[in-house]
Amino acid sequence: MLNQSKFIISYIFFYFLIVLQTSFAGNQNDFIDYKLNVFLSSKNNITIKSIQDDKIIKGTLLGKIEGDSDSDFNNARLECDLLGRAYQGRSFSCGFAEVEDVNGYCEIIFPDKENIILVEWKCSTTAGMLGDAVCKGKVNILKGFGEYAGVVGFGNLEMPLIKSIKKKNISIPIKLKISLKKPLQIKSQLNSSEMQ
């Protein structure tokens, strides 16, 4: 009798474990991945204030998503307010003399101007794919408006250093890789979990 009870408890435990893993895997697959290239405007407004060896960076970045295979984002505008710090130091083995830690908030404004996604981001100086210095970091989707109301998501960002943007010496676009779960997907997922 005791062995049968242990077997039943073990069976129930493993059953719930499998159900949890399956539902978690399903939740991960509902996110849609987007790879976006943002080409910066020449009208960016950036100020850099020196405090001894450190610099305080603040400003606005403007850009446009172009040549994107995802038609939802094609020709969307990007408006970012940023704040950061540049300082002398080595953040990693490549040994860059100046490190930038920057963060900000961006609006992705779709061509109809009613659909908007608000994101926050943070990045730090690191080596890019070609060994050049870039600012790499994380993106968090905060809120959506219009068709994107209720959207959730996350992602990564790689952008030129602020000093390159300030000098208008921009050779690479901002690269955004974001994963989004749209409101209809969230609603259908909630409805299916309520039915179970």
mmCIF file with all atom_site columns, C-alpha atoms in Angstrom:
data_model
loop_
_atom_site.group_PDB
_atom_site.id
_atom_site.type_symbol
_atom_site.label_atom_id
_atom_site.label_alt_id
_atom_site.label_comp_id
_atom_site.label_asym_id
_atom_site.label_entity_id
_atom_site.label_seq_id
_atom_site.pdbx_PDB_ins_code
_atom_site.Cartn_x
_atom_site.Cartn_y
_atom_site.Cartn_z
_atom_site.occupancy
_atom_site.B_iso_or_equiv
_atom_site.pdbx_formal_charge
_atom_site.auth_seq_id
_atom_site.auth_comp_id
_atom_site.auth_asym_id
_atom_site.auth_atom_id
_atom_site.pdbx_PDB_model_num
ATOM 1   C CA . MET A 1 1   ? 0.000   0.000  0.000   1.00 0.00 ? 1   MET A CA 1
ATOM 2   C CA . LEU A 1 2   ? 2.846   2.415  0.869   1.00 0.00 ? 2   LEU A CA 1
ATOM 3   C CA . ASN A 1 3   ? 4.673   1.663  -2.393  1.00 0.00 ? 3   ASN A CA 1
ATOM 4   C CA . GLN A 1 4   ? 1.493   2.272  -4.371  1.00 0.00 ? 4   GLN A CA 1
ATOM 5   C CA . SER A 1 5   ? 1.037   5.695  -2.664  1.00 0.00 ? 5   SER A CA 1
ATOM 6   C CA . LYS A 1 6   ? 4.650   6.648  -3.481  1.00 0.00 ? 6   LYS A CA 1
ATOM 7   C CA . PHE A 1 7   ? 4.099   5.602  -7.088  1.00 0.00 ? 7   PHE A CA 1
ATOM 8   C CA . ILE A 1 8   ? 0.918   7.695  -7.398  1.00 0.00 ? 8   ILE A CA 1
ATOM 9   C CA . ILE A 1 9   ? 2.588   10.759 -5.825  1.00 0.00 ? 9   ILE A CA 1
ATOM 10  C CA . SER A 1 10  ? 5.623   10.365 -8.111  1.00 0.00 ? 10  SER A CA 1
ATOM 11  C CA . TYR A 1 11  ? 3.363   9.991  -11.142 1.00 0.00 ? 11  TYR A CA 1
ATOM 12  C CA . ILE A 1 12  ? 1.375   13.141 -10.246 1.00 0.00 ? 12  ILE A CA 1
ATOM 13  C CA . PHE A 1 13  ? 4.601   15.096 -9.630  1.00 0.00 ? 13  PHE A CA 1
ATOM 14  C CA . PHE A 1 14  ? 6.098   14.128 -13.003 1.00 0.00 ? 14  PHE A CA 1
ATOM 15  C CA . TYR A 1 15  ? 2.804   14.806 -14.766 1.00 0.00 ? 15  TYR A CA 1
ATOM 16  C CA . PHE A 1 16  ? 2.705   18.380 -13.393 1.00 0.00 ? 16  PHE A CA 1
ATOM 17  C CA . LEU A 1 17  ? 6.378   18.843 -14.245 1.00 0.00 ? 17  LEU A CA 1
ATOM 18  C CA . ILE A 1 18  ? 5.740   17.878 -17.876 1.00 0.00 ? 18  ILE A CA 1
ATOM 19  C CA . VAL A 1 19  ? 2.659   20.140 -18.082 1.00 0.00 ? 19  VAL A CA 1
ATOM 20  C CA . LEU A 1 20  ? 4.664   23.097 -16.701 1.00 0.00 ? 20  LEU A CA 1
ATOM 21  C CA . GLN A 1 21  ? 7.521   22.552 -19.133 1.00 0.00 ? 21  GLN A CA 1
ATOM 22  C CA . THR A 1 22  ? 5.135   22.267 -22.073 1.00 0.00 ? 22  THR A CA 1
ATOM 23  C CA . SER A 1 23  ? 3.231   25.439 -21.166 1.00 0.00 ? 23  SER A CA 1
ATOM 24  C CA . PHE A 1 24  ? 6.503   27.350 -20.599 1.00 0.00 ? 24  PHE A CA 1
ATOM 25  C CA . ALA A 1 25  ? 7.839   26.245 -23.988 1.00 0.00 ? 25  ALA A CA 1
ATOM 26  C CA . GLY A 1 26  ? 4.536   27.303 -25.586 1.00 0.00 ? 26  GLY A CA 1
ATOM 27  C CA . ASN A 1 27  ? 4.789   30.746 -23.964 1.00 0.00 ? 27  ASN A CA 1
ATOM 28  C CA . GLN A 1 28  ? 8.308   31.248 -25.334 1.00 0.00 ? 28  GLN A CA 1
ATOM 29  C CA . ASN A 1 29  ? 7.222   30.324 -28.868 1.00 0.00 ? 29  ASN A CA 1
ATOM 30  C CA . ASP A 1 30  ? 4.450   32.944 -28.914 1.00 0.00 ? 30  ASP A CA 1
ATOM 31  C CA . PHE A 1 31  ? 7.011   35.751 -29.121 1.00 0.00 ? 31  PHE A CA 1
ATOM 32  C CA . ILE A 1 32  ? 7.709   37.092 -32.600 1.00 0.00 ? 32  ILE A CA 1
ATOM 33  C CA . ASP A 1 33  ? 11.326  38.084 -33.292 1.00 0.00 ? 33  ASP A CA 1
ATOM 34  C CA . TYR A 1 34  ? 12.194  41.227 -35.263 1.00 0.00 ? 34  TYR A CA 1
ATOM 35  C CA . LYS A 1 35  ? 15.613  42.362 -36.493 1.00 0.00 ? 35  LYS A CA 1
ATOM 36  C CA . LEU A 1 36  ? 15.493  46.103 -37.128 1.00 0.00 ? 36  LEU A CA 1
ATOM 37  C CA . ASN A 1 37  ? 18.055  48.534 -38.561 1.00 0.00 ? 37  ASN A CA 1
ATOM 38  C CA . VAL A 1 38  ? 17.577  52.146 -37.517 1.00 0.00 ? 38  VAL A CA 1
ATOM 39  C CA . PHE A 1 39  ? 19.336  54.745 -39.662 1.00 0.00 ? 39  PHE A CA 1
ATOM 40  C CA . LEU A 1 40  ? 20.082  57.866 -37.640 1.00 0.00 ? 40  LEU A CA 1
ATOM 41  C CA . SER A 1 41  ? 19.126  61.362 -38.717 1.00 0.00 ? 41  SER A CA 1
ATOM 42  C CA . SER A 1 42  ? 21.659  64.166 -39.034 1.00 0.00 ? 42  SER A CA 1
ATOM 43  C CA . LYS A 1 43  ? 19.387  66.273 -36.769 1.00 0.00 ? 43  LYS A CA 1
ATOM 44  C CA . ASN A 1 44  ? 20.347  64.513 -33.516 1.00 0.00 ? 44  ASN A CA 1
ATOM 45  C CA . ASN A 1 45  ? 20.713  66.864 -30.558 1.00 0.00 ? 45  ASN A CA 1
ATOM 46  C CA . ILE A 1 46  ? 23.470  65.691 -28.190 1.00 0.00 ? 46  ILE A CA 1
ATOM 47  C CA . THR A 1 47  ? 25.316  67.675 -25.526 1.00 0.00 ? 47  THR A CA 1
ATOM 48  C CA . ILE A 1 48  ? 28.385  66.505 -23.646 1.00 0.00 ? 48  ILE A CA 1
ATOM 49  C CA . LYS A 1 49  ? 29.412  68.240 -20.414 1.00 0.00 ? 49  LYS A CA 1
ATOM 50  C CA . SER A 1 50  ? 32.928  67.617 -19.042 1.00 0.00 ? 50  SER A CA 1
ATOM 51  C CA . ILE A 1 51  ? 33.461  67.127 -15.315 1.00 0.00 ? 51  ILE A CA 1
ATOM 52  C CA . GLN A 1 52  ? 37.222  66.606 -14.876 1.00 0.00 ? 52  GLN A CA 1
ATOM 53  C CA . ASP A 1 53  ? 37.978  63.358 -16.770 1.00 0.00 ? 53  ASP A CA 1
ATOM 54  C CA . ASP A 1 54  ? 34.324  62.275 -16.922 1.00 0.00 ? 54  ASP A CA 1
ATOM 55  C CA . LYS A 1 55  ? 31.622  63.439 -19.307 1.00 0.00 ? 55  LYS A CA 1
ATOM 56  C CA . ILE A 1 56  ? 27.847  63.629 -18.838 1.00 0.00 ? 56  ILE A CA 1
ATOM 57  C CA . ILE A 1 57  ? 25.944  62.856 -22.035 1.00 0.00 ? 57  ILE A CA 1
ATOM 58  C CA . LYS A 1 58  ? 22.358  63.869 -22.720 1.00 0.00 ? 58  LYS A CA 1
ATOM 59  C CA . GLY A 1 59  ? 20.324  64.374 -25.811 1.00 0.00 ? 59  GLY A CA 1
ATOM 60  C CA . THR A 1 60  ? 17.848  63.144 -28.374 1.00 0.00 ? 60  THR A CA 1
ATOM 61  C CA . LEU A 1 61  ? 18.388  60.628 -31.162 1.00 0.00 ? 61  LEU A CA 1
ATOM 62  C CA . LEU A 1 62  ? 16.143  60.513 -34.210 1.00 0.00 ? 62  LEU A CA 1
ATOM 63  C CA . GLY A 1 63  ? 16.065  57.729 -36.754 1.00 0.00 ? 63  GLY A CA 1
ATOM 64  C CA . LYS A 1 64  ? 14.048  55.719 -39.229 1.00 0.00 ? 64  LYS A CA 1
ATOM 65  C CA . ILE A 1 65  ? 13.675  51.969 -39.709 1.00 0.00 ? 65  ILE A CA 1
ATOM 66  C CA . GLU A 1 66  ? 14.462  51.266 -43.364 1.00 0.00 ? 66  GLU A CA 1
ATOM 67  C CA . GLY A 1 67  ? 14.896  48.241 -45.565 1.00 0.00 ? 67  GLY A CA 1
ATOM 68  C CA . ASP A 1 68  ? 13.205  46.023 -43.008 1.00 0.00 ? 68  ASP A CA 1
ATOM 69  C CA . SER A 1 69  ? 11.735  42.739 -44.172 1.00 0.00 ? 69  SER A CA 1
ATOM 70  C CA . ASP A 1 70  ? 9.051   43.052 -41.469 1.00 0.00 ? 70  ASP A CA 1
ATOM 71  C CA . SER A 1 71  ? 6.543   45.403 -43.099 1.00 0.00 ? 71  SER A CA 1
ATOM 72  C CA . ASP A 1 72  ? 5.021   46.284 -39.696 1.00 0.00 ? 72  ASP A CA 1
ATOM 73  C CA . PHE A 1 73  ? 8.138   48.267 -38.773 1.00 0.00 ? 73  PHE A CA 1
ATOM 74  C CA . ASN A 1 74  ? 9.219   49.503 -42.219 1.00 0.00 ? 74  ASN A CA 1
ATOM 75  C CA . ASN A 1 75  ? 9.391   53.329 -42.283 1.00 0.00 ? 75  ASN A CA 1
ATOM 76  C CA . ALA A 1 76  ? 8.635   53.602 -38.556 1.00 0.00 ? 76  ALA A CA 1
ATOM 77  C CA . ARG A 1 77  ? 10.397  56.503 -36.797 1.00 0.00 ? 77  ARG A CA 1
ATOM 78  C CA . LEU A 1 78  ? 12.496  56.245 -33.667 1.00 0.00 ? 78  LEU A CA 1
ATOM 79  C CA . GLU A 1 79  ? 12.743  59.087 -31.144 1.00 0.00 ? 79  GLU A CA 1
ATOM 80  C CA . CYS A 1 80  ? 15.022  58.491 -28.148 1.00 0.00 ? 80  CYS A CA 1
ATOM 81  C CA . ASP A 1 81  ? 15.865  60.583 -25.100 1.00 0.00 ? 81  ASP A CA 1
ATOM 82  C CA . LEU A 1 82  ? 19.160  59.507 -23.585 1.00 0.00 ? 82  LEU A CA 1
ATOM 83  C CA . LEU A 1 83  ? 21.364  60.162 -20.578 1.00 0.00 ? 83  LEU A CA 1
ATOM 84  C CA . GLY A 1 84  ? 24.785  58.693 -19.933 1.00 0.00 ? 84  GLY A CA 1
ATOM 85  C CA . ARG A 1 85  ? 28.329  58.963 -18.739 1.00 0.00 ? 85  ARG A CA 1
ATOM 86  C CA . ALA A 1 86  ? 31.691  58.618 -20.500 1.00 0.00 ? 86  ALA A CA 1
ATOM 87  C CA . TYR A 1 87  ? 34.778  57.973 -18.399 1.00 0.00 ? 87  TYR A CA 1
ATOM 88  C CA . GLN A 1 88  ? 38.384  56.845 -18.669 1.00 0.00 ? 88  GLN A CA 1
ATOM 89  C CA . GLY A 1 89  ? 38.887  53.162 -18.079 1.00 0.00 ? 89  GLY A CA 1
ATOM 90  C CA . ARG A 1 90  ? 39.070  49.684 -19.437 1.00 0.00 ? 90  ARG A CA 1
ATOM 91  C CA . SER A 1 91  ? 35.833  47.783 -19.247 1.00 0.00 ? 91  SER A CA 1
ATOM 92  C CA . PHE A 1 92  ? 37.209  44.663 -20.944 1.00 0.00 ? 92  PHE A CA 1
ATOM 93  C CA . SER A 1 93  ? 40.332  43.151 -22.440 1.00 0.00 ? 93  SER A CA 1
ATOM 94  C CA . CYS A 1 94  ? 40.202  45.163 -25.694 1.00 0.00 ? 94  CYS A CA 1
ATOM 95  C CA . GLY A 1 95  ? 41.290  48.140 -23.615 1.00 0.00 ? 95  GLY A CA 1
ATOM 96  C CA . PHE A 1 96  ? 39.298  51.095 -24.941 1.00 0.00 ? 96  PHE A CA 1
ATOM 97  C CA . ALA A 1 97  ? 40.486  54.299 -23.295 1.00 0.00 ? 97  ALA A CA 1
ATOM 98  C CA . GLU A 1 98  ? 36.993  55.751 -22.902 1.00 0.00 ? 98  GLU A CA 1
ATOM 99  C CA . VAL A 1 99  ? 33.900  53.834 -21.828 1.00 0.00 ? 99  VAL A CA 1
ATOM 100 C CA . GLU A 1 100 ? 30.312  54.986 -22.390 1.00 0.00 ? 100 GLU A CA 1
ATOM 101 C CA . ASP A 1 101 ? 27.417  53.853 -20.192 1.00 0.00 ? 101 ASP A CA 1
ATOM 102 C CA . VAL A 1 102 ? 24.199  55.157 -21.737 1.00 0.00 ? 102 VAL A CA 1
ATOM 103 C CA . ASN A 1 103 ? 20.506  54.568 -21.139 1.00 0.00 ? 103 ASN A CA 1
ATOM 104 C CA . GLY A 1 104 ? 17.304  56.028 -22.440 1.00 0.00 ? 104 GLY A CA 1
ATOM 105 C CA . TYR A 1 105 ? 13.713  55.783 -23.544 1.00 0.00 ? 105 TYR A CA 1
ATOM 106 C CA . CYS A 1 106 ? 12.578  55.478 -27.155 1.00 0.00 ? 106 CYS A CA 1
ATOM 107 C CA . GLU A 1 107 ? 9.302   55.739 -28.983 1.00 0.00 ? 107 GLU A CA 1
ATOM 108 C CA . ILE A 1 108 ? 8.856   53.579 -32.070 1.00 0.00 ? 108 ILE A CA 1
ATOM 109 C CA . ILE A 1 109 ? 6.253   55.536 -34.016 1.00 0.00 ? 109 ILE A CA 1
ATOM 110 C CA . PHE A 1 110 ? 4.613   53.689 -36.893 1.00 0.00 ? 110 PHE A CA 1
ATOM 111 C CA . PRO A 1 111 ? 3.727   55.550 -40.129 1.00 0.00 ? 111 PRO A CA 1
ATOM 112 C CA . ASP A 1 112 ? 0.041   55.890 -39.128 1.00 0.00 ? 112 ASP A CA 1
ATOM 113 C CA . LYS A 1 113 ? 1.216   57.798 -35.974 1.00 0.00 ? 113 LYS A CA 1
ATOM 114 C CA . GLU A 1 114 ? -1.421  56.019 -33.851 1.00 0.00 ? 114 GLU A CA 1
ATOM 115 C CA . ASN A 1 115 ? 0.539   52.824 -33.213 1.00 0.00 ? 115 ASN A CA 1
ATOM 116 C CA . ILE A 1 116 ? 3.459   53.452 -30.859 1.00 0.00 ? 116 ILE A CA 1
ATOM 117 C CA . ILE A 1 117 ? 5.750   51.263 -28.748 1.00 0.00 ? 117 ILE A CA 1
ATOM 118 C CA . LEU A 1 118 ? 7.653   52.718 -25.783 1.00 0.00 ? 118 LEU A CA 1
ATOM 119 C CA . VAL A 1 119 ? 10.952  51.002 -24.893 1.00 0.00 ? 119 VAL A CA 1
ATOM 120 C CA . GLU A 1 120 ? 13.733  51.527 -22.363 1.00 0.00 ? 120 GLU A CA 1
ATOM 121 C CA . TRP A 1 121 ? 17.355  50.540 -22.989 1.00 0.00 ? 121 TRP A CA 1
ATOM 122 C CA . LYS A 1 122 ? 20.828  50.481 -21.462 1.00 0.00 ? 122 LYS A CA 1
ATOM 123 C CA . CYS A 1 123 ? 24.158  49.914 -23.169 1.00 0.00 ? 123 CYS A CA 1
ATOM 124 C CA . SER A 1 124 ? 27.891  50.008 -22.465 1.00 0.00 ? 124 SER A CA 1
ATOM 125 C CA . THR A 1 125 ? 31.013  50.190 -24.624 1.00 0.00 ? 125 THR A CA 1
ATOM 126 C CA . THR A 1 126 ? 32.173  46.816 -25.902 1.00 0.00 ? 126 THR A CA 1
ATOM 127 C CA . ALA A 1 127 ? 33.716  45.297 -29.034 1.00 0.00 ? 127 ALA A CA 1
ATOM 128 C CA . GLY A 1 128 ? 31.430  44.953 -32.052 1.00 0.00 ? 128 GLY A CA 1
ATOM 129 C CA . MET A 1 129 ? 31.375  42.213 -34.684 1.00 0.00 ? 129 MET A CA 1
ATOM 130 C CA . LEU A 1 130 ? 34.235  43.854 -36.588 1.00 0.00 ? 130 LEU A CA 1
ATOM 131 C CA . GLY A 1 131 ? 36.323  44.509 -33.479 1.00 0.00 ? 131 GLY A CA 1
ATOM 132 C CA . ASP A 1 132 ? 35.304  48.175 -33.424 1.00 0.00 ? 132 ASP A CA 1
ATOM 133 C CA . ALA A 1 133 ? 33.911  49.896 -30.330 1.00 0.00 ? 133 ALA A CA 1
ATOM 134 C CA . VAL A 1 134 ? 30.102  49.943 -30.062 1.00 0.00 ? 134 VAL A CA 1
ATOM 135 C CA . CYS A 1 135 ? 27.526  50.346 -27.311 1.00 0.00 ? 135 CYS A CA 1
ATOM 136 C CA . LYS A 1 136 ? 25.736  47.026 -26.630 1.00 0.00 ? 136 LYS A CA 1
ATOM 137 C CA . GLY A 1 137 ? 22.923  46.416 -24.214 1.00 0.00 ? 137 GLY A CA 1
ATOM 138 C CA . LYS A 1 138 ? 19.397  45.317 -23.386 1.00 0.00 ? 138 LYS A CA 1
ATOM 139 C CA . VAL A 1 139 ? 15.979  46.586 -24.421 1.00 0.00 ? 139 VAL A CA 1
ATOM 140 C CA . ASN A 1 140 ? 12.755  46.268 -22.431 1.00 0.00 ? 140 ASN A CA 1
ATOM 141 C CA . ILE A 1 141 ? 9.328   46.909 -23.963 1.00 0.00 ? 141 ILE A CA 1
ATOM 142 C CA . LEU A 1 142 ? 7.420   49.175 -21.539 1.00 0.00 ? 142 LEU A CA 1
ATOM 143 C CA . LYS A 1 143 ? 4.084   49.891 -23.203 1.00 0.00 ? 143 LYS A CA 1
ATOM 144 C CA . GLY A 1 144 ? 2.248   49.972 -26.484 1.00 0.00 ? 144 GLY A CA 1
ATOM 145 C CA . PHE A 1 145 ? -0.487  52.196 -27.919 1.00 0.00 ? 145 PHE A CA 1
ATOM 146 C CA . GLY A 1 146 ? -3.054  51.639 -30.657 1.00 0.00 ? 146 GLY A CA 1
ATOM 147 C CA . GLU A 1 147 ? -2.776  48.100 -32.067 1.00 0.00 ? 147 GLU A CA 1
ATOM 148 C CA . TYR A 1 148 ? 0.171   47.516 -29.719 1.00 0.00 ? 148 TYR A CA 1
ATOM 149 C CA . ALA A 1 149 ? -1.704  48.312 -26.484 1.00 0.00 ? 149 ALA A CA 1
ATOM 150 C CA . GLY A 1 150 ? -0.803  45.554 -24.019 1.00 0.00 ? 150 GLY A CA 1
ATOM 151 C CA . VAL A 1 151 ? 2.281   44.387 -25.930 1.00 0.00 ? 151 VAL A CA 1
ATOM 152 C CA . VAL A 1 152 ? 5.110   42.771 -23.942 1.00 0.00 ? 152 VAL A CA 1
ATOM 153 C CA . GLY A 1 153 ? 8.666   42.077 -25.000 1.00 0.00 ? 153 GLY A CA 1
ATOM 154 C CA . PHE A 1 154 ? 12.416  42.352 -24.625 1.00 0.00 ? 154 PHE A CA 1
ATOM 155 C CA . GLY A 1 155 ? 15.522  42.479 -26.779 1.00 0.00 ? 155 GLY A CA 1
ATOM 156 C CA . ASN A 1 156 ? 19.079  43.590 -27.505 1.00 0.00 ? 156 ASN A CA 1
ATOM 157 C CA . LEU A 1 157 ? 20.590  46.744 -28.935 1.00 0.00 ? 157 LEU A CA 1
ATOM 158 C CA . GLU A 1 158 ? 23.868  47.602 -30.665 1.00 0.00 ? 158 GLU A CA 1
ATOM 159 C CA . MET A 1 159 ? 24.557  51.203 -31.601 1.00 0.00 ? 159 MET A CA 1
ATOM 160 C CA . PRO A 1 160 ? 27.451  53.514 -32.504 1.00 0.00 ? 160 PRO A CA 1
ATOM 161 C CA . LEU A 1 161 ? 29.179  55.282 -29.638 1.00 0.00 ? 161 LEU A CA 1
ATOM 162 C CA . ILE A 1 162 ? 27.688  58.669 -28.755 1.00 0.00 ? 162 ILE A CA 1
ATOM 163 C CA . LYS A 1 163 ? 30.973  60.414 -29.561 1.00 0.00 ? 163 LYS A CA 1
ATOM 164 C CA . SER A 1 164 ? 30.738  58.995 -33.126 1.00 0.00 ? 164 SER A CA 1
ATOM 165 C CA . ILE A 1 165 ? 27.136  60.135 -33.458 1.00 0.00 ? 165 ILE A CA 1
ATOM 166 C CA . LYS A 1 166 ? 28.038  63.589 -32.108 1.00 0.00 ? 166 LYS A CA 1
ATOM 167 C CA . LYS A 1 167 ? 30.818  63.934 -34.710 1.00 0.00 ? 167 LYS A CA 1
ATOM 168 C CA . LYS A 1 168 ? 28.339  62.661 -37.338 1.00 0.00 ? 168 LYS A CA 1
ATOM 169 C CA . ASN A 1 169 ? 30.868  59.933 -38.061 1.00 0.00 ? 169 ASN A CA 1
ATOM 170 C CA . ILE A 1 170 ? 28.215  57.217 -38.199 1.00 0.00 ? 170 ILE A CA 1
ATOM 171 C CA . SER A 1 171 ? 29.223  54.112 -40.125 1.00 0.00 ? 171 SER A CA 1
ATOM 172 C CA . ILE A 1 172 ? 26.704  51.627 -38.710 1.00 0.00 ? 172 ILE A CA 1
ATOM 173 C CA . PRO A 1 173 ? 22.979  51.873 -37.930 1.00 0.00 ? 173 PRO A CA 1
ATOM 174 C CA . ILE A 1 174 ? 21.416  51.077 -34.579 1.00 0.00 ? 174 ILE A CA 1
ATOM 175 C CA . LYS A 1 175 ? 20.606  47.371 -34.608 1.00 0.00 ? 175 LYS A CA 1
ATOM 176 C CA . LEU A 1 176 ? 17.570  46.326 -32.592 1.00 0.00 ? 176 LEU A CA 1
ATOM 177 C CA . LYS A 1 177 ? 16.622  42.713 -32.050 1.00 0.00 ? 177 LYS A CA 1
ATOM 178 C CA . ILE A 1 178 ? 13.307  42.552 -30.237 1.00 0.00 ? 178 ILE A CA 1
ATOM 179 C CA . SER A 1 179 ? 10.875  39.785 -29.333 1.00 0.00 ? 179 SER A CA 1
ATOM 180 C CA . LEU A 1 180 ? 7.242   40.867 -29.016 1.00 0.00 ? 180 LEU A CA 1
ATOM 181 C CA . LYS A 1 181 ? 4.067   39.204 -27.915 1.00 0.00 ? 181 LYS A CA 1
ATOM 182 C CA . LYS A 1 182 ? 1.158   41.141 -29.373 1.00 0.00 ? 182 LYS A CA 1
ATOM 183 C CA . PRO A 1 183 ? -2.083  41.767 -27.471 1.00 0.00 ? 183 PRO A CA 1
ATOM 184 C CA . LEU A 1 184 ? -4.184  39.276 -29.453 1.00 0.00 ? 184 LEU A CA 1
ATOM 185 C CA . GLN A 1 185 ? -1.653  36.534 -28.692 1.00 0.00 ? 185 GLN A CA 1
ATOM 186 C CA . ILE A 1 186 ? -1.759  37.393 -24.992 1.00 0.00 ? 186 ILE A CA 1
ATOM 187 C CA . LYS A 1 187 ? -5.589  37.414 -24.981 1.00 0.00 ? 187 LYS A CA 1
ATOM 188 C CA . SER A 1 188 ? -5.890  34.085 -26.824 1.00 0.00 ? 188 SER A CA 1
ATOM 189 C CA . GLN A 1 189 ? -3.335  32.543 -24.473 1.00 0.00 ? 189 GLN A CA 1
ATOM 190 C CA . LEU A 1 190 ? -5.277  33.726 -21.403 1.00 0.00 ? 190 LEU A CA 1
ATOM 191 C CA . ASN A 1 191 ? -8.537  32.394 -22.861 1.00 0.00 ? 191 ASN A CA 1
ATOM 192 C CA . SER A 1 192 ? -7.003  28.969 -23.561 1.00 0.00 ? 192 SER A CA 1
ATOM 193 C CA . SER A 1 193 ? -5.558  28.741 -20.024 1.00 0.00 ? 193 SER A CA 1
ATOM 194 C CA . GLU A 1 194 ? -8.960  29.688 -18.517 1.00 0.00 ? 194 GLU A CA 1
ATOM 195 C CA . MET A 1 195 ? -10.636 26.869 -20.476 1.00 0.00 ? 195 MET A CA 1
ATOM 196 C CA . GLN A 1 196 ? -8.276  24.264 -19.013 1.00 0.00 ? 196 GLN A CA 1
#
